């Protein structure tokens, strides 16, 4: 009986409906031949940067995480390109998988791509993180634009373990342990 009642549940009757609307005319402009790189046609583009600690402090051997958010009005998060982050011998980079999300508005969609990168400094000194640039095509003005995070000069401090003064134990400083004698 139970199987029979489950079968009835899945055999509901369906009806076909046809819906018509007024035609929509689209004017699709081609990508300009002069444009090189990832094609990002949008109304607005922003790149935002945050760090796991503000302001970021860099110490040899200690991880710090940088989060980069690309927010675009007019594309989905899945359509956004990967940012080009140059590598360096001063900083090892460990990127996470990017995350994307979409937010619908009345007239558009806002796509976001979030990239998190853990940096581990390998040596002390002064280093410049290069600017991050994303060229995009402004669909409102029909022109090429750039979204960017400016370069940043960072100071990488030596590790506390390296800068600590090592303590050397000499034989005359070693504690003298009394010999264990058998009980009398």
CSV table of C-alpha atoms in Angstrom, one decimal:
chain,number,residue,atom,x,y,z
A,1,UNK,CA,0.0,0.0,0.0
A,2,UNK,CA,2.8,2.4,0.9
A,3,UNK,CA,4.5,1.9,-2.5
A,4,UNK,CA,1.2,2.4,-4.3
A,5,UNK,CA,0.6,5.7,-2.5
A,6,UNK,CA,4.1,6.9,-3.2
A,7,UNK,CA,3.6,6.2,-6.9
A,8,UNK,CA,0.4,8.2,-7.0
A,9,UNK,CA,2.3,11.2,-5.5
A,10,UNK,CA,4.8,11.2,-8.3
A,11,UNK,CA,2.2,10.7,-11.1
A,12,UNK,CA,0.5,14.0,-10.7
A,13,UNK,CA,-0.9,15.4,-13.9
A,14,UNK,CA,0.9,18.3,-15.5
A,15,UNK,CA,-0.3,20.8,-18.1
A,16,UNK,CA,1.6,22.6,-20.7
A,17,UNK,CA,1.4,26.4,-20.9
A,18,UNK,CA,2.8,28.7,-23.5
A,19,UNK,CA,3.6,32.2,-22.6
A,20,UNK,CA,4.3,35.0,-25.1
A,21,UNK,CA,5.8,38.4,-24.5
A,22,UNK,CA,6.7,41.4,-26.6
A,23,UNK,CA,9.9,41.0,-28.6
A,24,UNK,CA,13.0,42.5,-27.1
A,25,UNK,CA,15.5,44.1,-29.4
A,26,UNK,CA,19.2,43.8,-28.4
A,27,UNK,CA,22.0,45.9,-29.7
A,28,UNK,CA,25.2,43.8,-29.2
A,29,UNK,CA,28.4,45.8,-29.9
A,30,UNK,CA,31.5,43.9,-30.8
A,31,UNK,CA,34.7,43.8,-28.7
A,32,UNK,CA,37.0,46.5,-30.1
A,33,UNK,CA,39.8,45.0,-32.1
A,34,UNK,CA,42.3,47.2,-30.3
A,35,UNK,CA,41.4,45.8,-26.8
A,36,UNK,CA,43.9,43.2,-25.5
A,37,UNK,CA,43.5,41.1,-22.4
A,38,UNK,CA,40.5,39.8,-20.5
A,39,UNK,CA,37.2,41.2,-21.8
A,40,UNK,CA,35.3,42.8,-19.0
A,41,UNK,CA,32.4,44.9,-20.3
A,42,UNK,CA,30.6,46.6,-17.4
A,43,UNK,CA,29.0,49.7,-16.0
A,44,UNK,CA,31.4,49.9,-13.1
A,45,UNK,CA,34.4,47.9,-11.8
A,46,UNK,CA,36.0,48.2,-8.3
A,47,UNK,CA,38.9,46.3,-6.8
A,48,UNK,CA,39.0,46.3,-3.0
A,49,UNK,CA,41.8,45.1,-0.7
A,50,UNK,CA,41.7,44.0,2.9
A,51,UNK,CA,44.4,42.3,5.1
A,52,UNK,CA,44.1,39.9,8.0
A,53,UNK,CA,45.5,42.6,10.2
A,54,UNK,CA,45.2,46.3,9.6
A,55,UNK,CA,47.7,47.8,8.9
A,56,UNK,CA,49.5,44.8,7.6
A,57,UNK,CA,52.7,43.9,9.4
A,58,UNK,CA,55.2,41.6,7.7
A,59,UNK,CA,57.6,39.3,9.6
A,60,UNK,CA,59.8,36.6,8.1
A,61,UNK,CA,58.1,33.2,8.4
A,62,UNK,CA,54.8,34.6,9.6
A,63,UNK,CA,51.7,34.3,7.4
A,64,UNK,CA,49.5,37.3,6.5
A,65,UNK,CA,46.4,37.1,4.3
A,66,UNK,CA,45.4,39.6,1.7
A,67,UNK,CA,41.8,39.5,0.4
A,68,UNK,CA,41.1,41.1,-3.0
A,69,UNK,CA,37.4,41.6,-4.1
A,70,UNK,CA,36.5,42.5,-7.7
A,71,UNK,CA,33.0,43.9,-7.9
A,72,UNK,CA,31.5,44.5,-11.3
A,73,UNK,CA,28.1,45.9,-12.3
A,74,UNK,CA,27.0,44.0,-15.4
A,75,UNK,CA,28.7,40.6,-15.2
A,76,UNK,CA,28.3,37.5,-13.0
A,77,UNK,CA,31.1,36.5,-10.6
A,78,UNK,CA,31.9,33.5,-12.7
A,79,UNK,CA,32.6,35.8,-15.7
A,80,UNK,CA,35.3,37.8,-13.9
A,81,UNK,CA,39.0,37.2,-14.7
A,82,UNK,CA,41.7,36.0,-12.3
A,83,UNK,CA,43.9,38.8,-11.1
A,84,UNK,CA,47.5,38.7,-12.2
A,85,UNK,CA,49.7,38.7,-9.1
A,86,UNK,CA,53.4,38.6,-9.8
A,87,UNK,CA,55.5,36.2,-7.6
A,88,UNK,CA,58.6,37.2,-5.7
A,89,UNK,CA,61.4,35.6,-3.9
A,90,UNK,CA,60.7,37.9,-0.9
A,91,UNK,CA,57.1,36.6,-0.4
A,92,UNK,CA,55.8,33.0,-1.0
A,93,UNK,CA,52.2,33.1,-2.1
A,94,UNK,CA,49.6,30.5,-1.2
A,95,UNK,CA,46.3,31.4,-3.0
A,96,UNK,CA,42.9,29.9,-1.9
A,97,UNK,CA,40.3,28.9,-4.4
A,98,UNK,CA,38.5,32.0,-5.5
A,99,UNK,CA,34.9,32.5,-4.5
A,100,UNK,CA,32.2,34.1,-6.6
A,101,UNK,CA,28.7,35.5,-5.9
A,102,UNK,CA,26.0,37.4,-7.6
A,103,UNK,CA,23.5,40.0,-6.5
A,104,UNK,CA,20.6,40.9,-8.6
A,105,UNK,CA,19.3,44.5,-8.8
A,106,UNK,CA,16.3,45.9,-10.6
A,107,UNK,CA,18.2,46.6,-13.7
A,108,UNK,CA,21.5,44.6,-13.6
A,109,UNK,CA,23.6,42.0,-11.9
A,110,UNK,CA,26.6,42.7,-9.6
A,111,UNK,CA,29.2,40.0,-9.7
A,112,UNK,CA,31.9,39.6,-7.1
A,113,UNK,CA,35.1,37.5,-7.3
A,114,UNK,CA,37.0,37.1,-4.0
A,115,UNK,CA,40.6,36.0,-4.0
A,116,UNK,CA,42.5,35.3,-0.8
A,117,UNK,CA,46.3,35.0,-0.8
A,118,UNK,CA,48.4,34.0,2.2
A,119,UNK,CA,51.9,35.6,2.0
A,120,UNK,CA,54.8,34.2,3.9
A,121,UNK,CA,57.9,36.5,3.8
A,122,UNK,CA,61.2,34.7,3.3
A,123,UNK,CA,63.7,37.5,4.1
A,124,UNK,CA,63.8,40.8,5.9
A,125,UNK,CA,64.0,44.1,4.1
A,126,UNK,CA,62.0,46.6,2.1
A,127,UNK,CA,59.9,45.3,-0.8
A,128,UNK,CA,57.3,46.8,-3.1
A,129,UNK,CA,54.1,45.0,-3.8
A,130,UNK,CA,53.3,45.9,-7.4
A,131,UNK,CA,50.0,47.6,-8.3
A,132,UNK,CA,47.1,45.4,-9.3
A,133,UNK,CA,45.4,46.5,-12.5
A,134,UNK,CA,42.4,45.4,-14.3
A,135,UNK,CA,41.5,46.9,-17.6
A,136,UNK,CA,37.8,46.9,-18.4
A,137,UNK,CA,35.4,48.3,-21.0
A,138,UNK,CA,33.0,50.9,-19.7
A,139,UNK,CA,29.7,50.1,-21.5
A,140,UNK,CA,28.1,53.4,-20.5
A,141,UNK,CA,30.9,55.6,-22.0
A,142,UNK,CA,32.1,53.1,-24.6
A,143,UNK,CA,35.7,53.5,-23.4
A,144,UNK,CA,38.6,51.7,-21.9
A,145,UNK,CA,39.2,52.2,-18.2
A,146,UNK,CA,41.4,50.8,-15.4
A,147,UNK,CA,40.5,49.6,-11.9
A,148,UNK,CA,43.6,49.3,-9.7
A,149,UNK,CA,45.1,49.0,-6.3
A,150,UNK,CA,48.3,51.1,-6.1
A,151,UNK,CA,51.7,49.6,-5.4
A,152,UNK,CA,52.6,49.4,-1.7
A,153,UNK,CA,56.1,49.6,-0.1
A,154,UNK,CA,56.3,47.1,2.7
A,155,UNK,CA,58.9,46.6,5.5
A,156,UNK,CA,59.5,42.9,6.3
A,157,UNK,CA,60.8,42.5,9.8
A,158,UNK,CA,63.2,39.7,10.8
A,159,UNK,CA,61.7,36.8,12.7
A,160,UNK,CA,61.8,37.1,16.5
A,161,UNK,CA,63.4,33.6,16.6
A,162,UNK,CA,66.2,34.9,14.4
A,163,UNK,CA,66.8,38.1,16.2
A,164,UNK,CA,66.7,36.6,19.7
A,165,UNK,CA,70.2,36.4,21.3
A,166,UNK,CA,71.1,32.8,21.5
A,167,UNK,CA,72.1,31.6,25.0
A,168,UNK,CA,75.2,29.5,25.0
A,169,UNK,CA,75.8,27.2,27.9
A,170,UNK,CA,79.4,26.5,28.8
A,171,UNK,CA,80.5,23.6,30.9
A,172,UNK,CA,81.2,25.7,34.0
A,173,UNK,CA,77.6,27.2,33.8
A,174,UNK,CA,75.9,23.8,33.6
A,175,UNK,CA,74.2,22.9,36.9
A,176,UNK,CA,76.0,20.2,38.8
A,177,UNK,CA,73.9,17.2,39.5
A,178,UNK,CA,74.7,15.3,42.7
A,179,UNK,CA,75.7,11.8,42.2
A,180,UNK,CA,73.0,9.3,43.2
A,181,UNK,CA,74.4,7.2,46.0
A,182,UNK,CA,72.7,4.0,47.2
A,183,UNK,CA,70.9,4.4,50.5
A,184,UNK,CA,72.9,3.5,53.6
